[in-house]
Amino acid sequence: MSVAVVASTVLICAGGACISAGEKSVKQVFEEKLREFALDSVVQVVETGCMGACNLGPLAVIYPEGIFYQKLTPQAAEEIVVEHLLKGRPVEKYLYKGPAGEIKAKSQEELPFFKRQVKIATRNLGVIDPTDIDEYIGRDGYFALMKVLKEMTPEEVIAEIKSSGLRGRGGAGFPTGLKWELCRKNEADQKFIICNADEGDPGAFMDRSILEGDPHSVLEGMAIGAYAIGASRGFIYVRAEYPLAIERLNIAIEQAREYGFLGENILGTDFSFDIEIRIGAGAFVCGEETALMASIEGERGQPRVKPPYPVQSGLWGKPTVINNVETLANVPPIILKGAQWFASIGTETSKGTKVFALAGKIRNTGLVEVPMGITLRELIYEIGGGIPSGKKLKAVQTGGPSGGCIPAEHLDVRVDYESLKELGTIMGSGGMVVMDEDDCMVDVAKFFLGFTVEESCGKCTPCREGTKVMLDLLEKITSGEGTHEDLEKLKELAQFISEASLCGLGQTAPNPVLSTMRYFWDEYIAHVEEKRCPAKRCKALIRYVIDPQKCVGCTACARVCPVAAITGEIRKPHEIDPEICTRCGSCMEVCRFDAISKVSP
Amino acid sequence: MPKIKTLEDLMKIKEDAVKELKLREAGKRGKVTVAMGTCGIAAGAKETLKAIVDAMNELGVEDIAVVQSGCMGLCDVEPTVEVALQGEEPIIYGHVTAEQARRIVEKHLKNGEIVSDLVVKRGQV
Amino acid sequence: MDVAQIEKTVKEIYEQVKSESLEEGDVLINTLHRIQDHFGNFIPPEAAETLAELMDLPLSKIYEVLTFYTMFSTRPRGKYVIRVCESTPCHVTGGKAVVEALKETLGIDFNQTTEDGLFTLEFSSCLGLCGVAPVMMINDMAYGNLTPERVKAIIEELRGGEAE
């Protein structure tokens, strides 16, 4: 470890989102400029994991002042070195800006984005260097494992997790302690623990961020779980789309082995446990636990019938526990701070916190960790900063392709497993896509169903054929050909598919349709009866028109139209021929006189 | 790296790690700002900074952050160092060589006495 | 490519993967990943045949597995496999224009490879980088906050790098 002769530390977010937004060169510029001004010995540049505010990335925080910069470019990095680090003047234009646009040069805890958050699973994200195990230890890392191995019996560990009320964060919300107990009770010569890191729901990226920013917390959680259930071997199943997570995990596993947190006789006890990484190959269904195990075994990732459950007969027929990344990251703090502490956060049935990925029509897209029971309104307006366009929020989609939509009138619902279920959606892995009045709910349902059709493994008929038929019906409706009979058929199929499908993917596939029908039935009716798309989104049901009062005849629209559907003389109102128009919307974008609008029908 | 076996082994690593992490945490009793403009560096601010950090480590002063800034506009008295403790008006010292820096750490940071012979300004610049 | 050479390479890869794994029952998918990386983004039939022999599995079994996963390809692909996300978060932030720009710049549609053998364009499900949507990955490198202009610049840069 280097000596602490450091005056300032620049923490740069090196999560996948920030790197892809250009972070690598930003870091290089920081380092180059610091060398140029001979500041490299006193200013330390440290890469950290995802800080959550990805839409503001690449991000950097400069300590000890705790000044937070957003949207960095190499140019910005240069200015920050010269102005801030050299001359001590924070560079205003790159400072984090709150939703009202005011400038905030305060410490990380004071930003509105961070204000309401309670960080447990993401406690180390953006704080430590994920490639340095010592920093993890510096934040009490592996102390829980030490405590478990030296002071607790497996039964005591299970009892602690049970009374904490921790439930699976991957979607279904099964009590983690109970799962461990069921597995512990099954006698076998070998057991396994698997970390499900096959995060695939569109819009969810908390697991990636944890793996990239704090891989050791997952390893520690797995080791504790393995001790509790009596497993000697663990697997982390990561999707191949996450190369950086895989790289960080490999480094972390290597370091953990070196320190003796993994391997033979861990911490000098007779407990031995090791972890291997298994990489997926692009199949969403592998997030389903039986499919995931089949994939680890080197088979097609197809699910099988449950029971037997994995805790009875899992990987290679051995009792197996499968936990999600976020679930495992919660385990070490529970052991260290106690079940009571964890259970004091959250609601009656949903304890602790949940990490949500905010996406869609929301100002602060990114990751937030909040106590269970927070209202959607607080989540979206206080933390997320509201809808950027100033438009009205229409619905929030949760739970990805297995979930549903929560309409604006239920914004004050307290977010926990049960209340979301009552509203006809699920917590899921925590993806939240915010939609405004420009989003057509039939179109949204069609999108998710299209996703399921694409990802269905094809093993059982209801899912393989049924979802395809449902998608066809939705296509028909959004193109203005739908009938009342089609709507009835959709409902019937939905019911049938959710009852008859083999695995969770098929059983939950109709949810996006059912929930949008429940809350936005009028939109379905408008599509069918009036051939009208209220959000003016479905191309077959809209037309672009030019308002002759506003059109000055500048010809901008006619020039940009790819199919020459717009005609008119210069300085005279133009016209769009709906027969030729492909509804691409280019004309509306270029019109500076607000003369072009969409109408439906 | 020998394998970790006991809580003491783990504590040792944590303590070492925390020393480094600590500097990133805000919320200290105060801070020492070393002016590190080009002029300051030319006058020896780097040695000053190092001396401050070393002296603080030696004397166990942990609740004060050491930060750097640019030129305070007092170029003729460089290197300059500002000591800003909570509830007190900031003091700017001038001509702070490595030797003087130790005095400041010992007297001002540790014992709370202002090193009056080096003061160039009281209060905000 | 020389069949004997392929056989030798596949054997090496297989032994390597086996030696790295604690479990032997499950090396197939990892081996396929390595074979694909080695042979330039696809799995040649000869390699699959060799692997079947090595693992003492019927060839149908190898193909059963490799055709199930979208990331494996039985057809030769470009040096750079571009996987562009079309999920909701990318869609609402202008993903469509990015896709159009990609198609235009490359002159190909989805699941096609450019004539120079450099680029293959594929569609991907969510890449988990929604905060910087729209996004794409080119091999293992992620690119975010894409615009049609940025896409063109990235492709041109890769092309330029190849021309040198």
JSON list of C-alpha atoms in Angstrom, two decimals, chain C:
[
{"chain": "C", "resi": 1, "resn": "MET", "atom": "CA", "xyz": [-7.90, -23.10, -42.87]},
{"chain": "C", "resi": 2, "resn": "ASP", "atom": "CA", "xyz": [-5.96, -26.32, -42.49]},
{"chain": "C", "resi": 3, "resn": "VAL", "atom": "CA", "xyz": [-8.02, -29.03, -40.77]},
{"chain": "C", "resi": 4, "resn": "ALA", "atom": "CA", "xyz": [-5.07, -30.47, -38.90]},
{"chain": "C", "resi": 5, "resn": "GLN", "atom": "CA", "xyz": [-4.27, -27.01, -37.58]},
{"chain": "C", "resi": 6, "resn": "ILE", "atom": "CA", "xyz": [-7.84, -26.50, -36.41]},
{"chain": "C", "resi": 7, "resn": "GLU", "atom": "CA", "xyz": [-7.82, -29.88, -34.68]},
{"chain": "C", "resi": 8, "resn": "LYS", "atom": "CA", "xyz": [-4.61, -29.02, -32.89]},
{"chain": "C", "resi": 9, "resn": "THR", "atom": "CA", "xyz": [-5.86, -25.61, -31.79]},
{"chain": "C", "resi": 10, "resn": "VAL", "atom": "CA", "xyz": [-9.19, -26.91, -30.54]},
{"chain": "C", "resi": 11, "resn": "LYS", "atom": "CA", "xyz": [-7.41, -29.59, -28.57]},
{"chain": "C", "resi": 12, "resn": "GLU", "atom": "CA", "xyz": [-5.18, -27.00, -26.93]},
{"chain": "C", "resi": 13, "resn": "ILE", "atom": "CA", "xyz": [-8.09, -24.78, -26.08]},
{"chain": "C", "resi": 14, "resn": "TYR", "atom": "CA", "xyz": [-10.04, -27.69, -24.64]},
{"chain": "C", "resi": 15, "resn": "GLU", "atom": "CA", "xyz": [-7.15, -28.82, -22.45]},
{"chain": "C", "resi": 16, "resn": "GLN", "atom": "CA", "xyz": [-6.58, -25.26, -21.30]},
{"chain": "C", "resi": 17, "resn": "VAL", "atom": "CA", "xyz": [-10.21, -24.74, -20.27]},
{"chain": "C", "resi": 18, "resn": "LYS", "atom": "CA", "xyz": [-10.27, -28.09, -18.52]},
{"chain": "C", "resi": 19, "resn": "SER", "atom": "CA", "xyz": [-7.16, -27.25, -16.52]},
{"chain": "C", "resi": 20, "resn": "GLU", "atom": "CA", "xyz": [-8.66, -23.94, -15.38]},
{"chain": "C", "resi": 21, "resn": "SER", "atom": "CA", "xyz": [-11.92, -25.40, -14.19]},
{"chain": "C", "resi": 22, "resn": "LEU", "atom": "CA", "xyz": [-12.57, -27.00, -10.87]},
{"chain": "C", "resi": 23, "resn": "GLU", "atom": "CA", "xyz": [-15.54, -28.84, -12.33]},
{"chain": "C", "resi": 24, "resn": "GLU", "atom": "CA", "xyz": [-15.12, -30.92, -15.46]},
{"chain": "C", "resi": 25, "resn": "GLY", "atom": "CA", "xyz": [-18.73, -31.58, -16.25]},
{"chain": "C", "resi": 26, "resn": "ASP", "atom": "CA", "xyz": [-19.43, -28.16, -17.66]},
{"chain": "C", "resi": 27, "resn": "VAL", "atom": "CA", "xyz": [-16.58, -27.03, -19.85]},
{"chain": "C", "resi": 28, "resn": "LEU", "atom": "CA", "xyz": [-18.52, -27.08, -23.11]},
{"chain": "C", "resi": 29, "resn": "ILE", "atom": "CA", "xyz": [-19.81, -23.50, -23.10]},
{"chain": "C", "resi": 30, "resn": "ASN", "atom": "CA", "xyz": [-16.53, -22.01, -21.89]},
{"chain": "C", "resi": 31, "resn": "THR", "atom": "CA", "xyz": [-14.69, -23.97, -24.57]},
{"chain": "C", "resi": 32, "resn": "LEU", "atom": "CA", "xyz": [-17.07, -22.74, -27.24]},
{"chain": "C", "resi": 33, "resn": "HIS", "atom": "CA", "xyz": [-16.45, -19.16, -26.12]},
{"chain": "C", "resi": 34, "resn": "ARG", "atom": "CA", "xyz": [-12.70, -19.62, -26.46]},
{"chain": "C", "resi": 35, "resn": "ILE", "atom": "CA", "xyz": [-12.98, -21.37, -29.80]},
{"chain": "C", "resi": 36, "resn": "GLN", "atom": "CA", "xyz": [-15.15, -18.57, -31.11]},
{"chain": "C", "resi": 37, "resn": "ASP", "atom": "CA", "xyz": [-12.71, -15.92, -29.85]},
{"chain": "C", "resi": 38, "resn": "HIS", "atom": "CA", "xyz": [-9.83, -17.75, -31.46]},
{"chain": "C", "resi": 39, "resn": "PHE", "atom": "CA", "xyz": [-11.35, -18.32, -34.87]},
{"chain": "C", "resi": 40, "resn": "GLY", "atom": "CA", "xyz": [-12.58, -14.78, -35.26]},
{"chain": "C", "resi": 41, "resn": "ASN", "atom": "CA", "xyz": [-16.12, -14.58, -33.97]},
{"chain": "C", "resi": 42, "resn": "PHE", "atom": "CA", "xyz": [-17.46, -17.88, -35.22]},
{"chain": "C", "resi": 43, "resn": "ILE", "atom": "CA", "xyz": [-17.18, -21.61, -34.67]},
{"chain": "C", "resi": 44, "resn": "PRO", "atom": "CA", "xyz": [-16.01, -23.46, -37.79]},
{"chain": "C", "resi": 45, "resn": "PRO", "atom": "CA", "xyz": [-17.64, -26.86, -38.42]},
{"chain": "C", "resi": 46, "resn": "GLU", "atom": "CA", "xyz": [-14.25, -28.57, -38.21]},
{"chain": "C", "resi": 47, "resn": "ALA", "atom": "CA", "xyz": [-13.75, -27.15, -34.73]},
{"chain": "C", "resi": 48, "resn": "ALA", "atom": "CA", "xyz": [-17.15, -28.41, -33.60]},
{"chain": "C", "resi": 49, "resn": "GLU", "atom": "CA", "xyz": [-16.33, -31.87, -35.00]},
{"chain": "C", "resi": 50, "resn": "THR", "atom": "CA", "xyz": [-12.99, -31.96, -33.22]},
{"chain": "C", "resi": 51, "resn": "LEU", "atom": "CA", "xyz": [-14.59, -30.88, -29.97]},
{"chain": "C", "resi": 52, "resn": "ALA", "atom": "CA", "xyz": [-17.24, -33.60, -30.27]},
{"chain": "C", "resi": 53, "resn": "GLU", "atom": "CA", "xyz": [-14.51, -36.20, -30.58]},
{"chain": "C", "resi": 54, "resn": "LEU", "atom": "CA", "xyz": [-12.49, -34.77, -27.71]},
{"chain": "C", "resi": 55, "resn": "MET", "atom": "CA", "xyz": [-15.46, -34.64, -25.37]},
{"chain": "C", "resi": 56, "resn": "ASP", "atom": "CA", "xyz": [-16.80, -37.94, -26.60]},
{"chain": "C", "resi": 57, "resn": "LEU", "atom": "CA", "xyz": [-20.14, -36.36, -27.45]},
{"chain": "C", "resi": 58, "resn": "PRO", "atom": "CA", "xyz": [-22.26, -36.70, -30.56]},
{"chain": "C", "resi": 59, "resn": "LEU", "atom": "CA", "xyz": [-21.82, -33.76, -32.93]},
{"chain": "C", "resi": 60, "resn": "SER", "atom": "CA", "xyz": [-25.55, -33.09, -32.68]},
{"chain": "C", "resi": 61, "resn": "LYS", "atom": "CA", "xyz": [-25.07, -32.40, -28.99]},
{"chain": "C", "resi": 62, "resn": "ILE", "atom": "CA", "xyz": [-22.45, -29.73, -29.70]},
{"chain": "C", "resi": 63, "resn": "TYR", "atom": "CA", "xyz": [-24.74, -28.06, -32.21]},
{"chain": "C", "resi": 64, "resn": "GLU", "atom": "CA", "xyz": [-27.74, -28.42, -29.94]},
{"chain": "C", "resi": 65, "resn": "VAL", "atom": "CA", "xyz": [-25.95, -26.27, -27.41]},
{"chain": "C", "resi": 66, "resn": "LEU", "atom": "CA", "xyz": [-24.20, -23.80, -29.64]},
{"chain": "C", "resi": 67, "resn": "THR", "atom": "CA", "xyz": [-27.22, -22.96, -31.74]},
{"chain": "C", "resi": 68, "resn": "PHE", "atom": "CA", "xyz": [-29.26, -22.26, -28.60]},
{"chain": "C", "resi": 69, "resn": "TYR", "atom": "CA", "xyz": [-27.17, -19.31, -27.53]},
{"chain": "C", "resi": 70, "resn": "THR", "atom": "CA", "xyz": [-27.38, -16.15, -29.57]},
{"chain": "C", "resi": 71, "resn": "MET", "atom": "CA", "xyz": [-23.76, -15.19, -28.99]},
{"chain": "C", "resi": 72, "resn": "PHE", "atom": "CA", "xyz": [-22.39, -18.22, -30.79]},
{"chain": "C", "resi": 73, "resn": "SER", "atom": "CA", "xyz": [-22.25, -18.17, -34.53]},
{"chain": "C", "resi": 74, "resn": "THR", "atom": "CA", "xyz": [-21.88, -20.97, -37.04]},
{"chain": "C", "resi": 75, "resn": "ARG", "atom": "CA", "xyz": [-21.35, -18.47, -39.83]},
{"chain": "C", "resi": 76, "resn": "PRO", "atom": "CA", "xyz": [-18.16, -16.44, -40.22]},
{"chain": "C", "resi": 77, "resn": "ARG", "atom": "CA", "xyz": [-18.59, -12.94, -38.81]},
{"chain": "C", "resi": 78, "resn": "GLY", "atom": "CA", "xyz": [-16.63, -9.76, -39.09]},
{"chain": "C", "resi": 79, "resn": "LYS", "atom": "CA", "xyz": [-13.59, -8.90, -37.04]},
{"chain": "C", "resi": 80, "resn": "TYR", "atom": "CA", "xyz": [-15.76, -6.44, -35.16]},
{"chain": "C", "resi": 81, "resn": "VAL", "atom": "CA", "xyz": [-19.13, -7.68, -34.03]},
{"chain": "C", "resi": 82, "resn": "ILE", "atom": "CA", "xyz": [-21.31, -4.68, -33.35]},
{"chain": "C", "resi": 83, "resn": "ARG", "atom": "CA", "xyz": [-24.15, -5.38, -30.99]},
{"chain": "C", "resi": 84, "resn": "VAL", "atom": "CA", "xyz": [-26.60, -2.57, -30.68]},
{"chain": "C", "resi": 85, "resn": "CYS", "atom": "CA", "xyz": [-29.23, -2.38, -28.00]},
{"chain": "C", "resi": 86, "resn": "GLU", "atom": "CA", "xyz": [-32.83, -1.76, -28.98]},
{"chain": "C", "resi": 87, "resn": "SER", "atom": "CA", "xyz": [-34.51, -2.00, -25.57]},
{"chain": "C", "resi": 88, "resn": "THR", "atom": "CA", "xyz": [-36.91, 0.65, -24.29]},
{"chain": "C", "resi": 89, "resn": "PRO", "atom": "CA", "xyz": [-34.37, 2.94, -22.57]},
{"chain": "C", "resi": 90, "resn": "CYS", "atom": "CA", "xyz": [-32.22, 3.00, -25.70]},
{"chain": "C", "resi": 91, "resn": "HIS", "atom": "CA", "xyz": [-35.25, 3.32, -27.92]},
{"chain": "C", "resi": 92, "resn": "VAL", "atom": "CA", "xyz": [-36.65, 6.39, -26.17]},
{"chain": "C", "resi": 93, "resn": "THR", "atom": "CA", "xyz": [-33.29, 8.15, -26.19]},
{"chain": "C", "resi": 94, "resn": "GLY", "atom": "CA", "xyz": [-32.84, 7.96, -29.93]},
{"chain": "C", "resi": 95, "resn": "GLY", "atom": "CA", "xyz": [-31.72, 4.39, -30.51]},
{"chain": "C", "resi": 96, "resn": "LYS", "atom": "CA", "xyz": [-33.53, 4.18, -33.80]},
{"chain": "C", "resi": 97, "resn": "ALA", "atom": "CA", "xyz": [-31.51, 6.96, -35.39]},
{"chain": "C", "resi": 98, "resn": "VAL", "atom": "CA", "xyz": [-28.36, 5.27, -34.15]},
{"chain": "C", "resi": 99, "resn": "VAL", "atom": "CA", "xyz": [-29.37, 1.98, -35.73]},
{"chain": "C", "resi": 100, "resn": "GLU", "atom": "CA", "xyz": [-30.14, 3.76, -38.99]},
{"chain": "C", "resi": 101, "resn": "ALA", "atom": "CA", "xyz": [-26.77, 5.50, -38.90]},
{"chain": "C", "resi": 102, "resn": "LEU", "atom": "CA", "xyz": [-25.03, 2.18, -38.31]},
{"chain": "C", "resi": 103, "resn": "LYS", "atom": "CA", "xyz": [-26.81, 0.52, -41.20]},
{"chain": "C", "resi": 104, "resn": "GLU", "atom": "CA", "xyz": [-26.06, 3.46, -43.45]},
{"chain": "C", "resi": 105, "resn": "THR", "atom": "CA", "xyz": [-22.39, 3.78, -42.52]},
{"chain": "C", "resi": 106, "resn": "LEU", "atom": "CA", "xyz": [-21.77, 0.06, -42.77]},
{"chain": "C", "resi": 107, "resn": "GLY", "atom": "CA", "xyz": [-24.04, -0.48, -45.75]},
{"chain": "C", "resi": 108, "resn": "ILE", "atom": "CA", "xyz": [-25.48, -3.63, -44.22]},
{"chain": "C", "resi": 109, "resn": "ASP", "atom": "CA", "xyz": [-28.57, -4.78, -42.35]},
{"chain": "C", "resi": 110, "resn": "PHE", "atom": "CA", "xyz": [-28.79, -6.80, -39.15]},
{"chain": "C", "resi": 111, "resn": "ASN", "atom": "CA", "xyz": [-27.01, -10.16, -39.20]},
{"chain": "C", "resi": 112, "resn": "GLN", "atom": "CA", "xyz": [-24.95, -9.21, -42.21]},
{"chain": "C", "resi": 113, "resn": "THR", "atom": "CA", "xyz": [-21.21, -8.71, -42.56]},
{"chain": "C", "resi": 114, "resn": "THR", "atom": "CA", "xyz": [-19.51, -6.00, -44.54]},
{"chain": "C", "resi": 115, "resn": "GLU", "atom": "CA", "xyz": [-17.75, -7.07, -47.71]},
{"chain": "C", "resi": 116, "resn": "ASP", "atom": "CA", "xyz": [-14.32, -6.29, -46.32]},
{"chain": "C", "resi": 117, "resn": "GLY", "atom": "CA", "xyz": [-15.05, -8.77, -43.52]},
{"chain": "C", "resi": 118, "resn": "LEU", "atom": "CA", "xyz": [-14.58, -6.14, -40.84]},
{"chain": "C", "resi": 119, "resn": "PHE", "atom": "CA", "xyz": [-18.02, -5.57, -39.35]},
{"chain": "C", "resi": 120, "resn": "THR", "atom": "CA", "xyz": [-21.02, -7.66, -38.45]},
{"chain": "C", "resi": 121, "resn": "LEU", "atom": "CA", "xyz": [-24.12, -5.90, -37.21]},
{"chain": "C", "resi": 122, "resn": "GLU", "atom": "CA", "xyz": [-26.25, -7.63, -34.61]},
{"chain": "C", "resi": 123, "resn": "PHE", "atom": "CA", "xyz": [-29.14, -6.72, -32.43]},
{"chain": "C", "resi": 124, "resn": "SER", "atom": "CA", "xyz": [-28.72, -7.21, -28.69]},
{"chain": "C", "resi": 125, "resn": "SER", "atom": "CA", "xyz": [-31.08, -7.30, -25.78]},
{"chain": "C", "resi": 126, "resn": "CYS", "atom": "CA", "xyz": [-30.43, -4.82, -22.96]},
{"chain": "C", "resi": 127, "resn": "LEU", "atom": "CA", "xyz": [-26.72, -4.28, -22.33]},
{"chain": "C", "resi": 128, "resn": "GLY", "atom": "CA", "xyz": [-27.35, -2.86, -18.86]},
{"chain": "C", "resi": 129, "resn": "LEU", "atom": "CA", "xyz": [-25.90, 0.55, -19.68]},
{"chain": "C", "resi": 130, "resn": "CYS", "atom": "CA", "xyz": [-29.23, 2.33, -19.75]},
{"chain": "C", "resi": 131, "resn": "GLY", "atom": "CA", "xyz": [-27.89, 5.40, -17.97]},
{"chain": "C", "resi": 132, "resn": "VAL", "atom": "CA", "xyz": [-25.88, 6.33, -21.02]},
{"chain": "C", "resi": 133, "resn": "ALA", "atom": "CA", "xyz": [-28.35, 5.10, -23.61]},
{"chain": "C", "resi": 134, "resn": "PRO", "atom": "CA", "xyz": [-28.30, 4.61, -26.54]},
{"chain": "C", "resi": 135, "resn": "VAL", "atom": "CA", "xyz": [-25.47, 2.12, -26.36]},
{"chain": "C", "resi": 136, "resn": "MET", "atom": "CA", "xyz": [-23.69, -0.46, -28.44]},
{"chain": "C", "resi": 137, "resn": "MET", "atom": "CA", "xyz": [-20.85, -2.86, -27.90]},
{"chain": "C", "resi": 138, "resn": "ILE", "atom": "CA", "xyz": [-18.14, -3.54, -30.42]},
{"chain": "C", "resi": 139, "resn": "ASN", "atom": "CA", "xyz": [-16.62, -6.82, -29.34]},
{"chain": "C", "resi": 140, "resn": "ASP", "atom": "CA", "xyz": [-15.91, -6.21, -25.63]},
{"chain": "C", "resi": 141, "resn": "MET", "atom": "CA", "xyz": [-15.93, -2.42, -25.71]},
{"chain": "C", "resi": 142, "resn": "ALA", "atom": "CA", "xyz": [-19.04, -0.46, -24.80]},
{"chain": "C", "resi": 143, "resn": "TYR", "atom": "CA", "xyz": [-19.92, 2.88, -26.36]},
{"chain": "C", "resi": 144, "resn": "GLY", "atom": "CA", "xyz": [-22.56, 5.11, -24.78]},
{"chain": "C", "resi": 145, "resn": "ASN", "atom": "CA", "xyz": [-24.39, 8.38, -25.33]},
{"chain": "C", "resi": 146, "resn": "LEU", "atom": "CA", "xyz": [-24.43, 7.58, -29.01]},
{"chain": "C", "resi": 147, "resn": "THR", "atom": "CA", "xyz": [-25.59, 9.91, -31.71]},
{"chain": "C", "resi": 148, "resn": "PRO", "atom": "CA", "xyz": [-25.59, 9.22, -35.45]},
{"chain": "C", "resi": 149, "resn": "GLU", "atom": "CA", "xyz": [-22.49, 11.43, -35.75]},
{"chain": "C", "resi": 150, "resn": "ARG", "atom": "CA", "xyz": [-20.65, 9.63, -32.98]},
{"chain": "C", "resi": 151, "resn": "VAL", "atom": "CA", "xyz": [-21.49, 6.25, -34.46]},
{"chain": "C", "resi": 152, "resn": "LYS", "atom": "CA", "xyz": [-20.08, 7.30, -37.81]},
{"chain": "C", "resi": 153, "resn": "ALA", "atom": "CA", "xyz": [-16.92, 8.62, -36.19]},
{"chain": "C", "resi": 154, "resn": "ILE", "atom": "CA", "xyz": [-16.38, 5.39, -34.25]},
{"chain": "C", "resi": 155, "resn": "ILE", "atom": "CA", "xyz": [-16.81, 3.22, -37.32]},
{"chain": "C", "resi": 156, "resn": "GLU", "atom": "CA", "xyz": [-14.54, 5.47, -39.39]},
{"chain": "C", "resi": 157, "resn": "GLU", "atom": "CA", "xyz": [-11.89, 5.30, -36.71]},
{"chain": "C", "resi": 158, "resn": "LEU", "atom": "CA", "xyz": [-11.95, 1.50, -36.64]},
{"chain": "C", "resi": 159, "resn": "ARG", "atom": "CA", "xyz": [-11.84, 1.43, -40.43]},
{"chain": "C", "resi": 160, "resn": "GLY", "atom": "CA", "xyz": [-8.95, 3.86, -40.45]},
{"chain": "C", "resi": 161, "resn": "GLY", "atom": "CA", "xyz": [-7.08, 1.78, -37.90]},
{"chain": "C", "resi": 162, "resn": "GLU", "atom": "CA", "xyz": [-7.46, -1.25, -40.14]},
{"chain": "C", "resi": 163, "resn": "ALA", "atom": "CA", "xyz": [-6.27, 0.58, -43.24]},
{"chain": "C", "resi": 164, "resn": "GLU", "atom": "CA", "xyz": [-2.99, 1.54, -41.64]}
]
